[in-house]
Short mmCIF file of C-alpha atoms in Angstrom, two decimals:
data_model
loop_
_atom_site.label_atom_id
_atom_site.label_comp_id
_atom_site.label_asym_id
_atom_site.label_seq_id
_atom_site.Cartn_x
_atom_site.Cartn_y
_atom_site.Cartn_z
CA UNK A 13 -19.88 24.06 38.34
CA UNK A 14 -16.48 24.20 38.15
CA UNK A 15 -14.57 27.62 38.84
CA UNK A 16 -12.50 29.83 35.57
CA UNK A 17 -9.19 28.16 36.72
CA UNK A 18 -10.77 24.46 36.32
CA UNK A 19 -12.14 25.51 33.51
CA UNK A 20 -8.58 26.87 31.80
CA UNK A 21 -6.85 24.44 33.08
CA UNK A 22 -9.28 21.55 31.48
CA UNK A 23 -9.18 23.55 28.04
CA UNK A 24 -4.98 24.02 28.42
CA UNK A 25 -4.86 20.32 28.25
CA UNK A 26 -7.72 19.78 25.86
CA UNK A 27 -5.82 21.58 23.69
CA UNK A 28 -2.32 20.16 24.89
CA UNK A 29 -3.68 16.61 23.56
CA UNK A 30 -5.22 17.33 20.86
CA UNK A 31 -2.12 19.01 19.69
CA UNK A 32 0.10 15.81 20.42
CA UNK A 33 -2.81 13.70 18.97
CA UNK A 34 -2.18 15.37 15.60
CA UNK A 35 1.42 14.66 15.31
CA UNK A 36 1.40 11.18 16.96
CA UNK A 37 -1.74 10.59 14.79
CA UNK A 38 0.17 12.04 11.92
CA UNK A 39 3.38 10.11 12.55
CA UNK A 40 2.20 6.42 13.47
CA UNK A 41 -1.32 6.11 12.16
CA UNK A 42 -5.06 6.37 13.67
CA UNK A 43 -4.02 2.74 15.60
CA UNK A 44 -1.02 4.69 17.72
CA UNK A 45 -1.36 4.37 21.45
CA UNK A 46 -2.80 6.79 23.33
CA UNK A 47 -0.35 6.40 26.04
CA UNK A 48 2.09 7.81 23.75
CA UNK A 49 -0.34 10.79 23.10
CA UNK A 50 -0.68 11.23 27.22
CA UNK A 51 3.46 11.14 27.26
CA UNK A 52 3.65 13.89 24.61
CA UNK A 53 1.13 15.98 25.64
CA UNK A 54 2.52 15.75 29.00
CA UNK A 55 -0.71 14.97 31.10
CA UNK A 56 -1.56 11.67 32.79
CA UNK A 57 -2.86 8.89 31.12
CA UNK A 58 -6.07 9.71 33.60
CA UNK A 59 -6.24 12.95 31.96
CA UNK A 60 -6.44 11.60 28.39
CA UNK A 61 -9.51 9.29 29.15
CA UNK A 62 -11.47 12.23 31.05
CA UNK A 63 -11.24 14.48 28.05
CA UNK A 64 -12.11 11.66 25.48
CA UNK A 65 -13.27 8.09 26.95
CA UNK A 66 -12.75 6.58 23.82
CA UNK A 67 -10.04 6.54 20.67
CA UNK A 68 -12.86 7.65 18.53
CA UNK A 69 -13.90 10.72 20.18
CA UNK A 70 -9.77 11.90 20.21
CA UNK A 71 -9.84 10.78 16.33
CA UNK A 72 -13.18 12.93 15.61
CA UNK A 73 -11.71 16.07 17.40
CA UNK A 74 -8.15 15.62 15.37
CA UNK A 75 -9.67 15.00 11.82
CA UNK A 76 -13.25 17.12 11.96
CA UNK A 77 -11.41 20.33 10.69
CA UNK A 78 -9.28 17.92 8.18
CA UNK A 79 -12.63 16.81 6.67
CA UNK A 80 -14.17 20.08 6.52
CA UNK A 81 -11.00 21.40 4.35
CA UNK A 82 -11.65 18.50 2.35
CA UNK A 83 -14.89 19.71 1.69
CA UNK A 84 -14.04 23.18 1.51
CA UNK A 85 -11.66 22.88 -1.32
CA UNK A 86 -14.11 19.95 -3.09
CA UNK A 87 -16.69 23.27 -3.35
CA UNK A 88 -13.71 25.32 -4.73
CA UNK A 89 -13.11 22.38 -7.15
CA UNK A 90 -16.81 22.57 -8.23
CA UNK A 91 -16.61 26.05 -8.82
CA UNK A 92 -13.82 25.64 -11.41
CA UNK A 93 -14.30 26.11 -14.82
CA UNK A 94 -12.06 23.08 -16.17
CA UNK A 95 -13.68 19.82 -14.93
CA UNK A 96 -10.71 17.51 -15.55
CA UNK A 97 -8.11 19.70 -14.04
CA UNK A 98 -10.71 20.43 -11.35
CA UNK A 99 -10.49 16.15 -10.70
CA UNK A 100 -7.04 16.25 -11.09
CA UNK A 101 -5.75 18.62 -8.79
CA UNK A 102 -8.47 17.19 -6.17
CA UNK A 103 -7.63 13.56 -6.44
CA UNK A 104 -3.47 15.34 -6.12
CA UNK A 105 -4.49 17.10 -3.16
CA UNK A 106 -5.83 14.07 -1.16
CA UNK A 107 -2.94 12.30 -1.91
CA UNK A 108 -0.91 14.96 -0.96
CA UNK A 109 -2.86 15.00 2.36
CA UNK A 110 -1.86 11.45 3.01
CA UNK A 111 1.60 12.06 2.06
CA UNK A 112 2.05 14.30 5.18
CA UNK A 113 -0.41 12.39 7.16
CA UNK A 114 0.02 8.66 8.11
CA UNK A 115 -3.53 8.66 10.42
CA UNK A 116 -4.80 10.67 7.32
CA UNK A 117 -3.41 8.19 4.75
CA UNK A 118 -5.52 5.80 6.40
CA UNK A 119 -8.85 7.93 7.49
CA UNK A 120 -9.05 8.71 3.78
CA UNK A 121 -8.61 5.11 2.55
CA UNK A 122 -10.47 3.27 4.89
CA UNK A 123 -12.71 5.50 6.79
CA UNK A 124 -14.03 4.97 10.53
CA UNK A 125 -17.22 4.42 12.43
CA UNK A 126 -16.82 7.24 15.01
CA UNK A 127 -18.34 9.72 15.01
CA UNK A 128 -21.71 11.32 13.80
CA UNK A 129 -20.42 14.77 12.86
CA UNK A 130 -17.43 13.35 11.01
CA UNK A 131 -19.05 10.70 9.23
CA UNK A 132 -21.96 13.35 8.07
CA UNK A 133 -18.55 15.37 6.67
CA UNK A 134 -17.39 12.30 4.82
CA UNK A 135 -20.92 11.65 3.70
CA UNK A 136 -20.77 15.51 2.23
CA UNK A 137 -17.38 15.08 0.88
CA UNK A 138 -18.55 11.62 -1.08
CA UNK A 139 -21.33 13.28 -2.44
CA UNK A 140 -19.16 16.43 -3.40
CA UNK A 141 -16.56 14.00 -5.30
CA UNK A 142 -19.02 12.21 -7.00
CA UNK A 143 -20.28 15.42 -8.63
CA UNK A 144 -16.60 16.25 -9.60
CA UNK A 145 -16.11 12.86 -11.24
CA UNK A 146 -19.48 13.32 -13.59
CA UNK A 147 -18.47 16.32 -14.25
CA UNK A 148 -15.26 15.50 -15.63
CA UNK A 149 -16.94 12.59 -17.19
CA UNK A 150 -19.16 14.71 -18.97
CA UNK A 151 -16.91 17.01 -20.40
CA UNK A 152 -15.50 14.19 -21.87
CA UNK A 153 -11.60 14.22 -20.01
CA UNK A 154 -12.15 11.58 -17.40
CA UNK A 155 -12.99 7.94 -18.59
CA UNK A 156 -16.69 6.76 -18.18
CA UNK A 157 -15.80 3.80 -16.59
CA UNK A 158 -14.48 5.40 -13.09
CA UNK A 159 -16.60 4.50 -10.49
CA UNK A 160 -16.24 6.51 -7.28
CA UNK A 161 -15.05 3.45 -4.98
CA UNK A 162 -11.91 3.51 -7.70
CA UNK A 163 -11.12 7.14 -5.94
CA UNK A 164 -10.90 4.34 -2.81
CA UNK A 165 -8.24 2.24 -4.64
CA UNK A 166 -6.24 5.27 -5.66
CA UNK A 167 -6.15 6.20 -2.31
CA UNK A 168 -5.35 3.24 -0.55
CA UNK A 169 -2.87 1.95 -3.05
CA UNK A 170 -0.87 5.44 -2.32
CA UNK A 171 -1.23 4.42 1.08
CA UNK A 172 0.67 1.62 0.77
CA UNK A 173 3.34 3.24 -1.48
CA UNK A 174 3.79 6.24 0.92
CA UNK A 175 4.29 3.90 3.53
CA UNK A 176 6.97 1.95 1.64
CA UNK A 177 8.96 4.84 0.17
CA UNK A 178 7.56 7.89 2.65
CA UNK A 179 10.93 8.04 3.88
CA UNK A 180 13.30 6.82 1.48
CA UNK A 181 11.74 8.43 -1.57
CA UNK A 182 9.40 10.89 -0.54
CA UNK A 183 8.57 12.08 -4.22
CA UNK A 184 7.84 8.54 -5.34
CA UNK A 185 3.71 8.84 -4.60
CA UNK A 186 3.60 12.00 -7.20
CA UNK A 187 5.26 9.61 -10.04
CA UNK A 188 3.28 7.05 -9.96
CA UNK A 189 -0.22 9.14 -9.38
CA UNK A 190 0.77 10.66 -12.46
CA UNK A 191 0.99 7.26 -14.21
CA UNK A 192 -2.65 6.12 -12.69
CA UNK A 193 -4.11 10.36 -13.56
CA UNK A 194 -2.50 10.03 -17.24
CA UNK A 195 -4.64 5.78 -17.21
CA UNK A 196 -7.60 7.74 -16.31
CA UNK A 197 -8.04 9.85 -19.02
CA UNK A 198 -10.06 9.21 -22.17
CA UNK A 199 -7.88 8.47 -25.08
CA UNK A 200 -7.61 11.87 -27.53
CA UNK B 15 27.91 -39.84 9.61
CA UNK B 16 24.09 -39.90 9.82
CA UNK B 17 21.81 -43.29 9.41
CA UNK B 18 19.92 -43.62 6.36
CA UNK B 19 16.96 -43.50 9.15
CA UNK B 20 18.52 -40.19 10.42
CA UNK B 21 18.67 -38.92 7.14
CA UNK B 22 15.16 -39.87 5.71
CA UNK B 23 13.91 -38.25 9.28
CA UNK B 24 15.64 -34.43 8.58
CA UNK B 25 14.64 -34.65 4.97
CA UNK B 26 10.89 -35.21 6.60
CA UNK B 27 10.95 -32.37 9.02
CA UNK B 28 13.08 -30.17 5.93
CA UNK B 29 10.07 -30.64 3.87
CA UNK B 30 7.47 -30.01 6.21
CA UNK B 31 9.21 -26.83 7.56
CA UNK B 32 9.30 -25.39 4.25
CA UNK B 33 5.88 -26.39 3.71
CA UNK B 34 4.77 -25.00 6.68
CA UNK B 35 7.11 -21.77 6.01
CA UNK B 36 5.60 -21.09 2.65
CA UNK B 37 2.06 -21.19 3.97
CA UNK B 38 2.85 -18.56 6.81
CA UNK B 39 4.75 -16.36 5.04
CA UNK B 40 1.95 -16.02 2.56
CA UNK B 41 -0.75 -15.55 5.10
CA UNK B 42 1.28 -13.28 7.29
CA UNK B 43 4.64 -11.95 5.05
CA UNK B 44 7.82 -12.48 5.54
CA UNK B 45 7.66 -10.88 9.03
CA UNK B 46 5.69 -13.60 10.38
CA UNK B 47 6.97 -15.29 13.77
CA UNK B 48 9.56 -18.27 13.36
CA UNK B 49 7.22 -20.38 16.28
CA UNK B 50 4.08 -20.16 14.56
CA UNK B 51 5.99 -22.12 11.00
CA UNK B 52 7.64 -24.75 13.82
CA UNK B 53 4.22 -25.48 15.38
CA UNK B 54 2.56 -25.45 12.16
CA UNK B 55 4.56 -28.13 10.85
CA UNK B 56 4.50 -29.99 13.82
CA UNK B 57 7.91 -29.99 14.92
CA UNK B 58 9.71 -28.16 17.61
CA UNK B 59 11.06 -24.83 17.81
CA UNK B 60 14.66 -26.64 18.45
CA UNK B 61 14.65 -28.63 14.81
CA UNK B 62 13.84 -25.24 12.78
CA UNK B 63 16.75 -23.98 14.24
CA UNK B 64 18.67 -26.65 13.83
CA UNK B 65 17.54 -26.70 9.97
CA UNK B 66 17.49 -23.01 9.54
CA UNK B 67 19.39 -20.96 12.07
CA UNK B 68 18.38 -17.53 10.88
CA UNK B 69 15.02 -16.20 9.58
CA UNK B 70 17.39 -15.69 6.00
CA UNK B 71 17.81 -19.18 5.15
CA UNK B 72 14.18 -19.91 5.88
CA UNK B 73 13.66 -17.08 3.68
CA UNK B 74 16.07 -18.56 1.07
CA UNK B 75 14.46 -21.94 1.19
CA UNK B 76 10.86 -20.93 0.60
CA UNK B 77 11.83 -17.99 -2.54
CA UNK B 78 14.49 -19.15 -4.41
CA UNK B 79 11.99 -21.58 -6.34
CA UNK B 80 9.48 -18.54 -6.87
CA UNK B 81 12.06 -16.18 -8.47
CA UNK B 82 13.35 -19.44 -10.46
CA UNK B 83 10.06 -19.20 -11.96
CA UNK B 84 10.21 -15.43 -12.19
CA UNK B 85 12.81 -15.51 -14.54
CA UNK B 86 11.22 -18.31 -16.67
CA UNK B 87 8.08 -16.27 -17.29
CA UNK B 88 10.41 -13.41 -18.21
CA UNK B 89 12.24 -15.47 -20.48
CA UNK B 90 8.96 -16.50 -22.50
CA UNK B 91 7.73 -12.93 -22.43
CA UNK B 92 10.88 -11.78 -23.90
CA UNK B 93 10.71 -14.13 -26.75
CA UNK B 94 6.96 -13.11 -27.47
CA UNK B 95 6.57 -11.10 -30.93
CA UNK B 96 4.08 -8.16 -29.20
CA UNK B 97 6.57 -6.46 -26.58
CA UNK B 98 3.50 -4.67 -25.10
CA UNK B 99 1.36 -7.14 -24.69
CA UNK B 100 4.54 -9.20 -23.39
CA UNK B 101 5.39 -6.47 -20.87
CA UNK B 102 1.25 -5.63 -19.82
CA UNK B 103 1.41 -9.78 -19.03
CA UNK B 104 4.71 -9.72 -17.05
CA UNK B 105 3.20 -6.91 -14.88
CA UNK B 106 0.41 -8.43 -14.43
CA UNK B 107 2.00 -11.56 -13.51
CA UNK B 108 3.78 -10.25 -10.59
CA UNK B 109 1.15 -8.23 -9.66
CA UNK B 110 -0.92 -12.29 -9.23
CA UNK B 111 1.79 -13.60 -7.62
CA UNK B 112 1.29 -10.57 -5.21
CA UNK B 113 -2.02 -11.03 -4.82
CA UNK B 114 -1.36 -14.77 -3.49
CA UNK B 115 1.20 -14.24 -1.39
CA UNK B 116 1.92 -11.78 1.77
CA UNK B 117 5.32 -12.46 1.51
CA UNK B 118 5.65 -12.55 -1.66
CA UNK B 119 3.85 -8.77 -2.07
CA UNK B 120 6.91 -7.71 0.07
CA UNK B 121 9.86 -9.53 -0.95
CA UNK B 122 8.84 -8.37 -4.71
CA UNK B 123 8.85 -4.96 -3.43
CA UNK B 124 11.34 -4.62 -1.37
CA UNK B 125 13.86 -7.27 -1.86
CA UNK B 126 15.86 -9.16 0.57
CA UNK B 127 19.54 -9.01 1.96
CA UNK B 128 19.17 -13.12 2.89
CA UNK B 129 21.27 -15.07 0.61
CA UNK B 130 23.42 -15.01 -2.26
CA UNK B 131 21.62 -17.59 -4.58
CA UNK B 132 18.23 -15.16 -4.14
CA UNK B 133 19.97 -12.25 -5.02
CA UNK B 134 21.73 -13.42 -8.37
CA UNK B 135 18.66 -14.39 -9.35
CA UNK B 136 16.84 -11.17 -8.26
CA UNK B 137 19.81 -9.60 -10.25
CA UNK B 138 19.06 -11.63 -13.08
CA UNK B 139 15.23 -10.84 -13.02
CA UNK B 140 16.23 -7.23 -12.84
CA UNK B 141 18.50 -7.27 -16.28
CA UNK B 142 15.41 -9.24 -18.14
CA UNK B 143 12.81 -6.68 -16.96
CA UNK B 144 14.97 -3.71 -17.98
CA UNK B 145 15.02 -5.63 -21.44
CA UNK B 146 11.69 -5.76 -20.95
CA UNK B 147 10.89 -2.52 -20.67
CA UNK B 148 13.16 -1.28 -23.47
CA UNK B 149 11.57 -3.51 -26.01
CA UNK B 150 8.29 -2.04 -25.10
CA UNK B 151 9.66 1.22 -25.37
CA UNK B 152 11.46 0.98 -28.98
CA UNK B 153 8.29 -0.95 -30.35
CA UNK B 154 6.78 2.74 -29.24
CA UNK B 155 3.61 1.61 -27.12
CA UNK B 156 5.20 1.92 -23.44
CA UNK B 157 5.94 5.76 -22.65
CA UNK B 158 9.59 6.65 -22.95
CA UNK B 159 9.95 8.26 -19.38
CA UNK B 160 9.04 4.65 -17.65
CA UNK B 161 12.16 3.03 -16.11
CA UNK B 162 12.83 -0.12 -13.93
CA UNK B 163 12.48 1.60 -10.70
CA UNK B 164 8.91 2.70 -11.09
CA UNK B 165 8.08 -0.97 -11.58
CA UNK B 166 8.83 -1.15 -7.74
CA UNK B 167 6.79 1.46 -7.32
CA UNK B 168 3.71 -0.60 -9.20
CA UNK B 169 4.59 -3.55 -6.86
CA UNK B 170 5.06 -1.12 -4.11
CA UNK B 171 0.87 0.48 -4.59
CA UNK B 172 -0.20 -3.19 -5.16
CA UNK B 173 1.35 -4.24 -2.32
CA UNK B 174 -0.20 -1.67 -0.26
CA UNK B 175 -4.02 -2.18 -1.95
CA UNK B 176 -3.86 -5.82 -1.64
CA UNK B 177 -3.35 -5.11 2.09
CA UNK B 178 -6.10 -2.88 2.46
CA UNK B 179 -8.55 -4.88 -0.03
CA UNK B 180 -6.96 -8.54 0.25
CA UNK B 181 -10.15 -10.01 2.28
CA UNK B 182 -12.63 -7.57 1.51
CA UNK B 183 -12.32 -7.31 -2.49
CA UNK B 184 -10.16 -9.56 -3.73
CA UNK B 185 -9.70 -8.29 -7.40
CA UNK B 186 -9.73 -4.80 -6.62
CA UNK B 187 -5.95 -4.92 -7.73
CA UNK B 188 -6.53 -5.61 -11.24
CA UNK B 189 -9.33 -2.70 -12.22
CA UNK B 190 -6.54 -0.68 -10.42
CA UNK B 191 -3.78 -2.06 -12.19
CA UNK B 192 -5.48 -1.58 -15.40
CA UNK B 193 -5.67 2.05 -14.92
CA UNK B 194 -2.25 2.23 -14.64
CA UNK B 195 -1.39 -0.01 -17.25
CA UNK B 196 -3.48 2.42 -19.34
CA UNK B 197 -0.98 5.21 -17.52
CA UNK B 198 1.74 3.88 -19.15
CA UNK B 199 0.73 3.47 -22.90
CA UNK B 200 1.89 5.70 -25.50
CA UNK B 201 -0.44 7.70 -26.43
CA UNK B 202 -1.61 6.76 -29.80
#
């Protein structure tokens, strides 16, 4: 067993990584390499693989609380009394998570095969969005043809833009969502 | 001065470098290594070089032609008599031409600083399509607030979903696209 100063020094560079994780994660995508992560964190490439053998465990530890605010604000959406705002301000926030978020821009589009605990989040989170989009589709705002997998598109097309104009015009994503929001709802 | 022999032989390797060119550019965008289009023609890295001595003029070669017929669509569509339906068809056009080309996707998007030829004619793609747009917009069917620039932005999403989808789901782009088409309408 090891002794208390093992164990705080293991748990000062869990927490070291995970912290560079995040913003490499965040600045280069879910593909960046680790080594870069190691540099940043300022531990050994050694130490990196010892805390999390593979990619997918680091990925799970970064994103599991990012998933769970997902889902924490699709239950506040739920709760709301105006369905179509409700959708809206959901389907703005998600973009606005990939906005800030290159590794999130693509979680969110494309998902991954990681890890159990995430993917049972994601699994929550689809079923939570689903409810939000019959919801708004019964109270008549949003169009009856939206399928949930068009929620994919959204997302991954705002991928691409944010990754064309993140830095040159970082505003541009919230014009054109507004365009694709204002196509999705039912003619008056 | 060259043989006629000499001649017919650069004219054979011209052709089949931009043949070549065009084919790898679509597959892998306008990014795509110079030695890969030499070897896929069958000629040696030496003789691209000596044909096209920077990545520009390869460039040049292969998209001059495309935004040739760029313009001539948007010549028809400005002399249609329904300036929607004229501008929803343009879109959708280069939204196509996206879809079948890598290269293409980007150099839409993002433009090029290659060659002066290319960029007149980008120039003069750019004056039709604002024409375009303003005939759509004082027939009252597209929204007043569009302008040129979030056209790019439209490329710039489609870009980005064909990306993601290209393989996978091939005419994701267009149930997208009509959403934002839909976006853009005046309400009635």
């Amino acid at each position: 067993m090891p002794s208390r100063a093992l164990r705080a020094d293991a748990e000062r560079n869990r927490c070291l990584l995970l912290s560079a994780a995040q913003d490499v994660f965040a600045e280069r995508g879910i593909d960046a390499p680790l080594d870069e992560i190691a540099k940043r964190a300022g531990v050994g490439n050694a130490t990196l693989y010892r805390r999390f053998p593979t990619r997918c465990e680091l990925v799970a530890a970064v994103f599991t609380n990012v998933v769970r605010d997902v889902n924490a604000a699709l239950e506040r959406a739920l709760a709301s009394p105006d369905p179509w705002l409700a959708f809206v301000d959901h389907v703005t926030y998600l973009c606005e998570l990939q906005a800030g978020n290159r590794a999130l821009a693509d979680l969110l589009a494309n998902g991954t095969h990681c890890d159990t605990e995430l993917n049972s989040l994601r699994a929550h989170a689809r079923d939570g969005t689903i409810n939000l989009i019959e919801r708004a589709q019964t109270s008549g705002e949003l169009r009856p043809d939206f399928r949930y997998d068009d929620l994919t598109l959204i997302l991954m097309s705002n991928a691409g833009l944010l990754q064309r104009t993140g830095d040159s015009n970082p505003t541009a994503w919230r014009r054109h969502l507004g365009y694709v929001l204002d196509g999705l709802r039912t003619p008056a």
